Amino acid sequence: MRIFIAGGTGAVGVRMVPLLVAAGHEVFGSTRHDAGCEVLAGMGATGIVMDPLDAQSVHDAVAKAEPEVVVHQLTALGGLSGNLKKWDQDFAMTNRLRTEGTDHLLAASRAAGVRRFIAQSFGGGWTYERTGGWVKDESTPMIADPGKEARGALAAIRHLEEAVTAASDLEGLVLRYGNFYGPGNAASREGAIGELLRAGKMPVVGGGTGVWSFVHIDDVGAATAAAVERGAPGIYNIVDDEPAPVNQWMPLLAEQVGGRNPMRLPAWLARPLIGEFGVALMTSVRGSSNAKAKRELGWTPSYATWREGFRTGIG
């Protein structure tokens, strides 16, 4: 098939491209700069310079590729401040890519006669409602209010998911990725979370009962490549087999990056520093089940759990 990856030189795109090329597909990837075209060419794909927030640029790029499948991997997650009280500020450009960028890509895909549209979303924990069981599947509603620090981010995710899954003229799939770890990501030996843990600057807040779902970045690429060929339209959690309470994953990651066991900080003391949203991340968010993705996409994570991955897959 002819496949167009919007964001072909991003963290997921560069892992998808070699897999799709090896499977015999003709792959096109968008990039903001000419240098990205060279990167894509080195992986066997064709690069197309595109401004994802310019409707005409997106239309021209998709028309040039003439794809059967479009994969939306547009985010702007580099250089985040790490300040949980500024979550929406940090995600401002990603929020635009999930709203304006999604609308431009869908319009261009319809004009080009695209058959299948796959989009990146998030399912690592904080977007689900925080009542009932600690592990949620795709049928669980999103939380109504994640906290004032992340309302814009959740609104952008809702927009993307509703726009893609409501499409009746193409096959719309939404992949809710868990929290990335592995080389080049925050949860890695040299990443931002790794550095904070090594320096003893990332405490366990409250009881550390918030549940996160992780996925190794290589497994994200493999799952997305699988969704190109398989799976009915709908939403899929792309996470590993073991949702993880903060009080379990954080000490192990700290150990693996050469840090000490994280200190404990009462929620009331942490709240002024990290906000209500930050406290929720540490104490009340829910994890995700990957049963549907394994069953319907025929995908199995190579790193079955974060326990294995933190020991052998963080660089």
PDB file of C-alpha atoms in Angstrom:
ATOM      1  CA  MET A   1       0.000   0.000   0.000  1.00  0.00           C
ATOM      2  CA  ARG A   2       0.905   3.662  -0.260  1.00  0.00           C
ATOM      3  CA  ILE A   3       1.132   5.058   3.270  1.00  0.00           C
ATOM      4  CA  PHE A   4       1.555   8.675   4.377  1.00  0.00           C
ATOM      5  CA  ILE A   5       2.891   9.317   7.891  1.00  0.00           C
ATOM      6  CA  ALA A   6       2.258  12.853   9.097  1.00  0.00           C
ATOM      7  CA  GLY A   7       5.204  13.356  11.413  1.00  0.00           C
ATOM      8  CA  GLY A   8       7.442  10.823   9.707  1.00  0.00           C
ATOM      9  CA  THR A   9      10.613  11.951  11.492  1.00  0.00           C
ATOM     10  CA  GLY A  10       9.074  11.934  14.986  1.00  0.00           C
ATOM     11  CA  ALA A  11       9.704   9.412  17.752  1.00  0.00           C
ATOM     12  CA  VAL A  12       7.042   7.000  16.464  1.00  0.00           C
ATOM     13  CA  GLY A  13       7.463   7.758  12.769  1.00  0.00           C
ATOM     14  CA  VAL A  14      11.131   6.750  12.631  1.00  0.00           C
ATOM     15  CA  ARG A  15      10.249   3.414  14.219  1.00  0.00           C
ATOM     16  CA  MET A  16       7.309   2.768  11.918  1.00  0.00           C
ATOM     17  CA  VAL A  17       8.984   3.582   8.617  1.00  0.00           C
ATOM     18  CA  PRO A  18      11.525   0.716   8.550  1.00  0.00           C
ATOM     19  CA  LEU A  19       8.823  -1.786   9.549  1.00  0.00           C
ATOM     20  CA  LEU A  20       6.456  -0.660   6.802  1.00  0.00           C
ATOM     21  CA  VAL A  21       9.199  -0.504   4.172  1.00  0.00           C
ATOM     22  CA  ALA A  22      10.339  -4.021   5.129  1.00  0.00           C
ATOM     23  CA  ALA A  23       6.738  -5.207   4.722  1.00  0.00           C
ATOM     24  CA  GLY A  24       6.739  -3.982   1.128  1.00  0.00           C
ATOM     25  CA  HIS A  25       4.721  -0.791   1.488  1.00  0.00           C
ATOM     26  CA  GLU A  26       5.520   2.461  -0.298  1.00  0.00           C
ATOM     27  CA  VAL A  27       5.997   4.973   2.510  1.00  0.00           C
ATOM     28  CA  PHE A  28       5.837   8.765   2.478  1.00  0.00           C
ATOM     29  CA  GLY A  29       6.564  10.872   5.532  1.00  0.00           C
ATOM     30  CA  SER A  30       6.024  14.525   6.286  1.00  0.00           C
ATOM     31  CA  THR A  31       8.742  16.686   7.788  1.00  0.00           C
ATOM     32  CA  ARG A  32       9.025  20.401   8.450  1.00  0.00           C
ATOM     33  CA  HIS A  33      12.489  20.754   6.896  1.00  0.00           C
ATOM     34  CA  ASP A  34      14.481  19.463   3.937  1.00  0.00           C
ATOM     35  CA  ALA A  35      16.911  17.712   6.291  1.00  0.00           C
ATOM     36  CA  GLY A  36      14.075  15.437   7.366  1.00  0.00           C
ATOM     37  CA  CYS A  37      13.675  14.255   3.785  1.00  0.00           C
ATOM     38  CA  GLU A  38      17.239  12.942   3.916  1.00  0.00           C
ATOM     39  CA  VAL A  39      16.482  11.062   7.135  1.00  0.00           C
ATOM     40  CA  LEU A  40      13.412   9.462   5.578  1.00  0.00           C
ATOM     41  CA  ALA A  41      15.275   8.601   2.377  1.00  0.00           C
ATOM     42  CA  GLY A  42      17.869   6.801   4.477  1.00  0.00           C
ATOM     43  CA  MET A  43      15.086   4.550   5.781  1.00  0.00           C
ATOM     44  CA  GLY A  44      13.666   3.847   2.331  1.00  0.00           C
ATOM     45  CA  ALA A  45      10.800   6.354   2.426  1.00  0.00           C
ATOM     46  CA  THR A  46       9.995   9.540   0.498  1.00  0.00           C
ATOM     47  CA  GLY A  47      10.000  12.768   2.479  1.00  0.00           C
ATOM     48  CA  ILE A  48       7.575  15.618   1.830  1.00  0.00           C
ATOM     49  CA  VAL A  49       8.032  19.019   3.484  1.00  0.00           C
ATOM     50  CA  MET A  50       4.742  20.080   5.102  1.00  0.00           C
ATOM     51  CA  ASP A  51       3.445  22.708   7.507  1.00  0.00           C
ATOM     52  CA  PRO A  52       0.818  20.785   9.507  1.00  0.00           C
ATOM     53  CA  LEU A  53      -1.000  23.958  10.564  1.00  0.00           C
ATOM     54  CA  ASP A  54      -1.374  25.238   6.991  1.00  0.00           C
ATOM     55  CA  ALA A  55      -4.403  23.641   5.321  1.00  0.00           C
ATOM     56  CA  GLN A  56      -3.064  24.099   1.784  1.00  0.00           C
ATOM     57  CA  SER A  57       0.323  22.656   2.685  1.00  0.00           C
ATOM     58  CA  VAL A  58      -1.329  19.592   4.190  1.00  0.00           C
ATOM     59  CA  HIS A  59      -3.638  19.205   1.188  1.00  0.00           C
ATOM     60  CA  ASP A  60      -0.704  19.399  -1.226  1.00  0.00           C
ATOM     61  CA  ALA A  61       1.408  16.910   0.757  1.00  0.00           C
ATOM     62  CA  VAL A  62      -1.335  14.288   0.975  1.00  0.00           C
ATOM     63  CA  ALA A  63      -2.276  14.783  -2.676  1.00  0.00           C
ATOM     64  CA  LYS A  64       1.361  14.257  -3.703  1.00  0.00           C
ATOM     65  CA  ALA A  65       1.582  10.996  -1.773  1.00  0.00           C
ATOM     66  CA  GLU A  66      -1.778   9.640  -3.073  1.00  0.00           C
ATOM     67  CA  PRO A  67      -1.966   7.298  -0.075  1.00  0.00           C
ATOM     68  CA  GLU A  68      -4.428   4.591   0.815  1.00  0.00           C
ATOM     69  CA  VAL A  69      -3.594   5.025   4.507  1.00  0.00           C
ATOM     70  CA  VAL A  70      -2.755   8.180   6.499  1.00  0.00           C
ATOM     71  CA  VAL A  71      -1.112   7.937   9.930  1.00  0.00           C
ATOM     72  CA  HIS A  72      -1.359  11.044  12.138  1.00  0.00           C
ATOM     73  CA  GLN A  73       1.724  11.263  14.381  1.00  0.00           C
ATOM     74  CA  LEU A  74       1.895  15.042  14.745  1.00  0.00           C
ATOM     75  CA  THR A  75       2.945  16.252  18.204  1.00  0.00           C
ATOM     76  CA  ALA A  76       5.383  18.806  19.616  1.00  0.00           C
ATOM     77  CA  LEU A  77       6.642  17.199  22.803  1.00  0.00           C
ATOM     78  CA  GLY A  78      10.287  18.247  22.760  1.00  0.00           C
ATOM     79  CA  GLY A  79      11.517  20.683  25.369  1.00  0.00           C
ATOM     80  CA  LEU A  80       8.704  20.286  27.893  1.00  0.00           C
ATOM     81  CA  SER A  81       9.338  22.234  31.090  1.00  0.00           C
ATOM     82  CA  GLY A  82       8.380  19.384  33.431  1.00  0.00           C
ATOM     83  CA  ASN A  83       6.272  21.808  35.483  1.00  0.00           C
ATOM     84  CA  LEU A  84       2.968  19.999  36.030  1.00  0.00           C
ATOM     85  CA  LYS A  85       1.253  23.287  36.844  1.00  0.00           C
ATOM     86  CA  LYS A  86       2.030  24.429  33.272  1.00  0.00           C
ATOM     87  CA  TRP A  87       0.760  21.313  31.505  1.00  0.00           C
ATOM     88  CA  ASP A  88      -1.483  23.155  29.044  1.00  0.00           C
ATOM     89  CA  GLN A  89       1.194  25.731  28.291  1.00  0.00           C
ATOM     90  CA  ASP A  90       3.687  22.961  27.530  1.00  0.00           C
ATOM     91  CA  PHE A  91       1.160  21.154  25.354  1.00  0.00           C
ATOM     92  CA  ALA A  92      -0.130  24.256  23.549  1.00  0.00           C
ATOM     93  CA  MET A  93       1.382  23.338  20.161  1.00  0.00           C
ATOM     94  CA  THR A  94       0.467  19.660  20.505  1.00  0.00           C
ATOM     95  CA  ASN A  95      -3.085  20.729  21.325  1.00  0.00           C
ATOM     96  CA  ARG A  96      -3.188  22.710  18.065  1.00  0.00           C
ATOM     97  CA  LEU A  97      -1.836  19.737  16.127  1.00  0.00           C
ATOM     98  CA  ARG A  98      -4.557  17.557  17.672  1.00  0.00           C
ATOM     99  CA  THR A  99      -7.281  20.028  16.709  1.00  0.00           C
ATOM    100  CA  GLU A 100      -6.335  22.138  13.683  1.00  0.00           C
ATOM    101  CA  GLY A 101      -3.824  19.595  12.435  1.00  0.00           C
ATOM    102  CA  THR A 102      -6.322  16.742  12.668  1.00  0.00           C
ATOM    103  CA  ASP A 103      -8.964  18.743  10.811  1.00  0.00           C
ATOM    104  CA  HIS A 104      -6.520  19.606   8.021  1.00  0.00           C
ATOM    105  CA  LEU A 105      -5.371  15.989   7.681  1.00  0.00           C
ATOM    106  CA  LEU A 106      -8.895  14.612   7.599  1.00  0.00           C
ATOM    107  CA  ALA A 107      -9.976  17.136   4.953  1.00  0.00           C
ATOM    108  CA  ALA A 108      -6.916  16.375   2.827  1.00  0.00           C
ATOM    109  CA  SER A 109      -7.447  12.630   3.255  1.00  0.00           C
ATOM    110  CA  ARG A 110     -11.051  12.875   2.093  1.00  0.00           C
ATOM    111  CA  ALA A 111     -10.027  14.920  -0.923  1.00  0.00           C
ATOM    112  CA  ALA A 112      -7.392  12.303  -1.825  1.00  0.00           C
ATOM    113  CA  GLY A 113      -9.725   9.333  -1.391  1.00  0.00           C
ATOM    114  CA  VAL A 114      -7.842   7.865   1.574  1.00  0.00           C
ATOM    115  CA  ARG A 115      -9.345   4.597   2.827  1.00  0.00           C
ATOM    116  CA  ARG A 116      -7.899   4.359   6.359  1.00  0.00           C
ATOM    117  CA  PHE A 117      -6.907   7.038   8.882  1.00  0.00           C
ATOM    118  CA  ILE A 118      -4.947   6.222  12.064  1.00  0.00           C
ATOM    119  CA  ALA A 119      -4.335   8.838  14.748  1.00  0.00           C
ATOM    120  CA  GLN A 120      -2.215   9.044  17.878  1.00  0.00           C
ATOM    121  CA  SER A 121      -3.999   9.727  21.173  1.00  0.00           C
ATOM    122  CA  PHE A 122      -3.139   9.090  24.824  1.00  0.00           C
ATOM    123  CA  GLY A 123      -4.187   6.319  27.206  1.00  0.00           C
ATOM    124  CA  GLY A 124      -1.435   6.209  29.808  1.00  0.00           C
ATOM    125  CA  GLY A 125      -3.673   7.032  32.748  1.00  0.00           C
ATOM    126  CA  TRP A 126      -4.891  10.555  33.395  1.00  0.00           C
ATOM    127  CA  THR A 127      -7.574  10.838  30.688  1.00  0.00           C
ATOM    128  CA  TYR A 128      -9.880   8.172  32.183  1.00  0.00           C
ATOM    129  CA  GLU A 129     -12.433   8.779  34.921  1.00  0.00           C
ATOM    130  CA  ARG A 130     -10.945   8.141  38.373  1.00  0.00           C
ATOM    131  CA  THR A 131     -13.626   6.000  39.975  1.00  0.00           C
ATOM    132  CA  GLY A 132     -14.126   2.250  40.142  1.00  0.00           C
ATOM    133  CA  GLY A 133     -11.447  -0.195  39.081  1.00  0.00           C
ATOM    134  CA  TRP A 134      -7.836   0.813  38.636  1.00  0.00           C
ATOM    135  CA  VAL A 135      -7.529  -0.558  35.088  1.00  0.00           C
ATOM    136  CA  LYS A 136      -9.766   0.777  32.312  1.00  0.00           C
ATOM    137  CA  ASP A 137     -10.630  -0.461  28.835  1.00  0.00           C
ATOM    138  CA  GLU A 138     -11.640   1.578  25.801  1.00  0.00           C
ATOM    139  CA  SER A 139     -15.308   1.687  26.830  1.00  0.00           C
ATOM    140  CA  THR A 140     -14.536   3.684  29.979  1.00  0.00           C
ATOM    141  CA  PRO A 141     -15.565   7.361  29.703  1.00  0.00           C
ATOM    142  CA  MET A 142     -12.962  10.068  29.847  1.00  0.00           C
ATOM    143  CA  ILE A 143     -12.853  12.142  32.980  1.00  0.00           C
ATOM    144  CA  ALA A 144     -15.069  15.238  32.839  1.00  0.00           C
ATOM    145  CA  ASP A 145     -12.469  17.516  34.421  1.00  0.00           C
ATOM    146  CA  PRO A 146      -8.819  16.426  34.710  1.00  0.00           C
ATOM    147  CA  GLY A 147      -7.873  19.513  36.733  1.00  0.00           C
ATOM    148  CA  LYS A 148      -7.452  23.094  35.589  1.00  0.00           C
ATOM    149  CA  GLU A 149      -3.853  22.500  34.527  1.00  0.00           C
ATOM    150  CA  ALA A 150      -4.832  19.988  31.803  1.00  0.00           C
ATOM    151  CA  ARG A 151      -8.271  21.027  30.571  1.00  0.00           C
ATOM    152  CA  GLY A 152      -6.958  22.263  27.240  1.00  0.00           C
ATOM    153  CA  ALA A 153      -5.001  19.058  26.649  1.00  0.00           C
ATOM    154  CA  LEU A 154      -8.037  16.888  27.342  1.00  0.00           C
ATOM    155  CA  ALA A 155     -10.253  19.039  25.085  1.00  0.00           C
ATOM    156  CA  ALA A 156      -7.743  18.569  22.246  1.00  0.00           C
ATOM    157  CA  ILE A 157      -7.659  14.794  22.766  1.00  0.00           C
ATOM    158  CA  ARG A 158     -11.464  14.687  22.760  1.00  0.00           C
ATOM    159  CA  HIS A 159     -11.562  16.667  19.519  1.00  0.00           C
ATOM    160  CA  LEU A 160      -9.123  14.325  17.793  1.00  0.00           C
ATOM    161  CA  GLU A 161     -10.846  11.148  18.942  1.00  0.00           C
ATOM    162  CA  GLU A 162     -14.345  12.334  18.097  1.00  0.00           C
ATOM    163  CA  ALA A 163     -13.338  13.642  14.664  1.00  0.00           C
ATOM    164  CA  VAL A 164     -11.579  10.403  13.698  1.00  0.00           C
ATOM    165  CA  THR A 165     -14.047   7.875  15.084  1.00  0.00           C
ATOM    166  CA  ALA A 166     -17.080   9.760  13.757  1.00  0.00           C
ATOM    167  CA  ALA A 167     -15.835   9.575  10.179  1.00  0.00           C
ATOM    168  CA  SER A 168     -18.174   7.476   8.038  1.00  0.00           C
ATOM    169  CA  ASP A 169     -16.306   7.910   4.753  1.00  0.00           C
ATOM    170  CA  LEU A 170     -13.038   6.324   5.886  1.00  0.00           C
ATOM    171  CA  GLU A 171     -11.841   3.770   8.443  1.00  0.00           C
ATOM    172  CA  GLY A 172     -10.895   5.804  11.502  1.00  0.00           C
ATOM    173  CA  LEU A 173      -8.695   4.248  14.197  1.00  0.00           C
ATOM    174  CA  VAL A 174      -7.466   5.997  17.335  1.00  0.00           C
ATOM    175  CA  LEU A 175      -4.459   4.549  19.153  1.00  0.00           C
ATOM    176  CA  ARG A 176      -4.267   5.596  22.796  1.00  0.00           C
ATOM    177  CA  TYR A 177      -0.575   5.259  23.568  1.00  0.00           C
ATOM    178  CA  GLY A 178       0.646   4.697  27.081  1.00  0.00           C
ATOM    179  CA  ASN A 179       3.510   6.623  28.659  1.00  0.00           C
ATOM    180  CA  PHE A 180       6.540   6.198  26.414  1.00  0.00           C
ATOM    181  CA  TYR A 181       9.838   4.912  27.727  1.00  0.00           C
ATOM    182  CA  GLY A 182      13.051   3.919  26.011  1.00  0.00           C
ATOM    183  CA  PRO A 183      15.930   5.788  24.327  1.00  0.00           C
ATOM    184  CA  GLY A 184      15.043   9.335  23.386  1.00  0.00           C
ATOM    185  CA  ASN A 185      12.114   9.570  25.793  1.00  0.00           C
ATOM    186  CA  ALA A 186      11.666  11.169  29.209  1.00  0.00           C
ATOM    187  CA  ALA A 187      11.531   7.801  30.991  1.00  0.00           C
ATOM    188  CA  SER A 188      14.996   6.619  30.008  1.00  0.00           C
ATOM    189  CA  ARG A 189      18.535   6.652  31.302  1.00  0.00           C
ATOM    190  CA  GLU A 190      19.267  10.086  29.807  1.00  0.00           C
ATOM    191  CA  GLY A 191      15.715  11.470  29.683  1.00  0.00           C
ATOM    192  CA  ALA A 192      14.137  14.149  31.864  1.00  0.00           C
ATOM    193  CA  ILE A 193      12.462  11.718  34.287  1.00  0.00           C
ATOM    194  CA  GLY A 194      15.638   9.667  34.522  1.00  0.00           C
ATOM    195  CA  GLU A 195      17.660  12.763  35.365  1.00  0.00           C
ATOM    196  CA  LEU A 196      15.182  13.900  38.029  1.00  0.00           C
ATOM    197  CA  LEU A 197      15.188  10.474  39.675  1.00  0.00           C
ATOM    198  CA  ARG A 198      18.969  10.243  39.581  1.00  0.00           C
ATOM    199  CA  ALA A 199      19.163  13.643  41.249  1.00  0.00           C
ATOM    200  CA  GLY A 200      16.575  12.715  43.881  1.00  0.00           C
ATOM    201  CA  LYS A 201      14.218  15.475  42.693  1.00  0.00           C
ATOM    202  CA  MET A 202      11.133  13.380  41.885  1.00  0.00           C
ATOM    203  CA  PRO A 203       9.314  12.191  45.018  1.00  0.00           C
ATOM    204  CA  VAL A 204       6.459   9.737  45.457  1.00  0.00           C
ATOM    205  CA  VAL A 205       3.495  11.913  46.427  1.00  0.00           C
ATOM    206  CA  GLY A 206       0.916  10.695  48.935  1.00  0.00           C
ATOM    207  CA  GLY A 207       0.583   6.936  48.803  1.00  0.00           C
ATOM    208  CA  GLY A 208       1.821   6.797  45.207  1.00  0.00           C
ATOM    209  CA  THR A 209      -1.357   4.902  44.293  1.00  0.00           C
ATOM    210  CA  GLY A 210      -1.896   6.558  40.910  1.00  0.00           C
ATOM    211  CA  VAL A 211      -1.710   3.895  38.178  1.00  0.00           C
ATOM    212  CA  TRP A 212       0.220   4.567  34.970  1.00  0.00           C
ATOM    213  CA  SER A 213       0.358   2.444  31.838  1.00  0.00           C
ATOM    214  CA  PHE A 214       3.673   2.311  30.002  1.00  0.00           C
ATOM    215  CA  VAL A 215       4.754   1.151  26.564  1.00  0.00           C
ATOM    216  CA  HIS A 216       8.237   0.887  25.089  1.00  0.00           C
ATOM    217  CA  ILE A 217       8.715   3.206  22.111  1.00  0.00           C
ATOM    218  CA  ASP A 218       9.676   0.275  19.851  1.00  0.00           C
ATOM    219  CA  ASP A 219       6.396  -1.445  20.722  1.00  0.00           C
ATOM    220  CA  VAL A 220       4.505   1.735  19.823  1.00  0.00           C
ATOM    221  CA  GLY A 221       5.991   1.617  16.340  1.00  0.00           C
ATOM    222  CA  ALA A 222       5.141  -2.062  15.943  1.00  0.00           C
ATOM    223  CA  ALA A 223       1.555  -1.620  17.141  1.00  0.00           C
ATOM    224  CA  THR A 224       0.963   1.314  14.809  1.00  0.00           C
ATOM    225  CA  ALA A 225       2.400  -0.592  11.866  1.00  0.00           C
ATOM    226  CA  ALA A 226       0.034  -3.456  12.711  1.00  0.00           C
ATOM    227  CA  ALA A 227      -2.929  -1.057  12.718  1.00  0.00           C
ATOM    228  CA  VAL A 228      -2.106  -0.072   9.155  1.00  0.00           C
ATOM    229  CA  GLU A 229      -3.163  -3.540   8.020  1.00  0.00           C
ATOM    230  CA  ARG A 230      -5.502  -4.840  10.731  1.00  0.00           C
ATOM    231  CA  GLY A 231      -8.230  -3.817  13.129  1.00  0.00           C
ATOM    232  CA  ALA A 232     -11.750  -2.491  12.742  1.00  0.00           C
ATOM    233  CA  PRO A 233     -12.387   1.248  13.119  1.00  0.00           C
ATOM    234  CA  GLY A 234     -12.445   2.348  16.752  1.00  0.00           C
ATOM    235  CA  ILE A 235     -10.220   3.058  19.740  1.00  0.00           C
ATOM    236  CA  TYR A 236      -7.326   0.897  20.970  1.00  0.00           C
ATOM    237  CA  ASN A 237      -5.136   1.170  24.079  1.00  0.00           C
ATOM    238  CA  ILE A 238      -1.490   0.614  23.139  1.00  0.00           C
ATOM    239  CA  VAL A 239       0.110  -0.218  26.479  1.00  0.00           C
ATOM    240  CA  ASP A 240       2.027  -3.074  28.061  1.00  0.00           C
ATOM    241  CA  ASP A 241       0.555  -5.927  30.096  1.00  0.00           C
ATOM    242  CA  GLU A 242       0.987  -4.457  33.582  1.00  0.00           C
ATOM    243  CA  PRO A 243      -0.487  -1.121  34.690  1.00  0.00           C
ATOM    244  CA  ALA A 244       1.836   0.275  37.330  1.00  0.00           C
ATOM    245  CA  PRO A 245       1.240   2.185  40.586  1.00  0.00           C
ATOM    246  CA  VAL A 246       3.654   5.074  41.071  1.00  0.00           C
ATOM    247  CA  ASN A 247       4.922   3.529  44.323  1.00  0.00           C
ATOM    248  CA  GLN A 248       6.131   0.519  42.308  1.00  0.00           C
ATOM    249  CA  TRP A 249       7.445   1.873  39.015  1.00  0.00           C
ATOM    250  CA  MET A 250       9.215   4.960  40.317  1.00  0.00           C
ATOM    251  CA  PRO A 251      11.587   3.181  42.745  1.00  0.00           C
ATOM    252  CA  LEU A 252      12.557   0.625  40.086  1.00  0.00           C
ATOM    253  CA  LEU A 253      13.243   3.275  37.455  1.00  0.00           C
ATOM    254  CA  ALA A 254      15.252   5.279  40.000  1.00  0.00           C
ATOM    255  CA  GLU A 255      17.349   2.199  40.734  1.00  0.00           C
ATOM    256  CA  GLN A 256      17.984   1.535  37.042  1.00  0.00           C
ATOM    257  CA  VAL A 257      19.170   5.084  36.320  1.00  0.00           C
ATOM    258  CA  GLY A 258      21.482   5.150  39.325  1.00  0.00           C
ATOM    259  CA  GLY A 259      19.329   7.095  41.765  1.00  0.00           C
ATOM    260  CA  ARG A 260      18.287   6.463  45.336  1.00  0.00           C
ATOM    261  CA  ASN A 261      14.860   5.288  46.460  1.00  0.00           C
ATOM    262  CA  PRO A 262      12.585   8.338  45.935  1.00  0.00           C
ATOM    263  CA  MET A 263      11.580  10.297  49.007  1.00  0.00           C
ATOM    264  CA  ARG A 264       7.928  10.461  50.093  1.00  0.00           C
ATOM    265  CA  LEU A 265       6.019  13.739  50.135  1.00  0.00           C
ATOM    266  CA  PRO A 266       2.537  14.211  51.634  1.00  0.00           C
ATOM    267  CA  ALA A 267      -0.095  15.283  49.110  1.00  0.00           C
ATOM    268  CA  TRP A 268      -0.943  18.442  51.056  1.00  0.00           C
ATOM    269  CA  LEU A 269       2.672  19.553  50.915  1.00  0.00           C
ATOM    270  CA  ALA A 270       3.067  18.715  47.217  1.00  0.00           C
ATOM    271  CA  ARG A 271      -0.170  20.370  46.064  1.00  0.00           C
ATOM    272  CA  PRO A 272       1.171  23.971  45.992  1.00  0.00           C
ATOM    273  CA  LEU A 273       4.200  22.740  44.031  1.00  0.00           C
ATOM    274  CA  ILE A 274       2.592  20.482  41.400  1.00  0.00           C
ATOM    275  CA  GLY A 275      -1.079  21.480  41.459  1.00  0.00           C
ATOM    276  CA  GLU A 276      -4.205  19.346  41.654  1.00  0.00           C
ATOM    277  CA  PHE A 277      -3.393  17.655  38.350  1.00  0.00           C
ATOM    278  CA  GLY A 278       0.081  16.698  39.553  1.00  0.00           C
ATOM    279  CA  VAL A 279      -1.303  15.236  42.772  1.00  0.00           C
ATOM    280  CA  ALA A 280      -3.840  13.223  40.729  1.00  0.00           C
ATOM    281  CA  LEU A 281      -1.041  11.802  38.568  1.00  0.00           C
ATOM    282  CA  MET A 282       0.597  10.528  41.718  1.00  0.00           C
ATOM    283  CA  THR A 283      -2.449   9.309  43.637  1.00  0.00           C
ATOM    284  CA  SER A 284      -5.655   8.701  41.652  1.00  0.00           C
ATOM    285  CA  VAL A 285      -5.209   8.246  37.892  1.00  0.00           C
ATOM    286  CA  ARG A 286      -6.150   4.908  36.303  1.00  0.00           C
ATOM    287  CA  GLY A 287      -4.237   2.568  34.015  1.00  0.00           C
ATOM    288  CA  SER A 288      -5.292   0.936  30.754  1.00  0.00           C
ATOM    289  CA  SER A 289      -5.949  -2.578  29.446  1.00  0.00           C
ATOM    290  CA  ASN A 290      -4.332  -3.733  26.182  1.00  0.00           C
ATOM    291  CA  ALA A 291      -6.619  -6.746  25.676  1.00  0.00           C
ATOM    292  CA  LYS A 292      -8.454  -5.270  22.686  1.00  0.00           C
ATOM    293  CA  ALA A 293      -5.289  -4.281  20.836  1.00  0.00           C
ATOM    294  CA  LYS A 294      -3.717  -7.690  21.372  1.00  0.00           C
ATOM    295  CA  ARG A 295      -6.878  -9.435  20.221  1.00  0.00           C
ATOM    296  CA  GLU A 296      -7.837  -7.316  17.225  1.00  0.00           C
ATOM    297  CA  LEU A 297      -4.537  -5.920  15.965  1.00  0.00           C
ATOM    298  CA  GLY A 298      -2.628  -9.171  16.434  1.00  0.00           C
ATOM    299  CA  TRP A 299      -0.018  -7.204  18.391  1.00  0.00           C
ATOM    300  CA  THR A 300       1.941  -8.326  21.429  1.00  0.00           C
ATOM    301  CA  PRO A 301       4.433  -5.977  23.128  1.00  0.00           C
ATOM    302  CA  SER A 302       8.008  -7.230  22.981  1.00  0.00           C
ATOM    303  CA  TYR A 303       8.475  -5.708  26.441  1.00  0.00           C
ATOM    304  CA  ALA A 304       5.550  -7.356  28.187  1.00  0.00           C
ATOM    305  CA  THR A 305       5.911  -5.223  31.314  1.00  0.00           C
ATOM    306  CA  TRP A 306       7.685  -2.083  32.427  1.00  0.00           C
ATOM    307  CA  ARG A 307       9.562  -4.198  34.986  1.00  0.00           C
ATOM    308  CA  GLU A 308      11.382  -5.976  32.170  1.00  0.00           C
ATOM    309  CA  GLY A 309      11.647  -2.868  30.025  1.00  0.00           C
ATOM    310  CA  PHE A 310      13.117  -0.611  32.695  1.00  0.00           C
ATOM    311  CA  ARG A 311      15.864  -3.159  33.281  1.00  0.00           C
ATOM    312  CA  THR A 312      16.779  -3.825  29.641  1.00  0.00           C
ATOM    313  CA  GLY A 313      15.188  -1.220  27.368  1.00  0.00           C
ATOM    314  CA  ILE A 314      15.921   2.293  28.642  1.00  0.00           C
ATOM    315  CA  GLY A 315      19.212   2.833  26.822  1.00  0.00           C
TER     316      GLY A 315
END
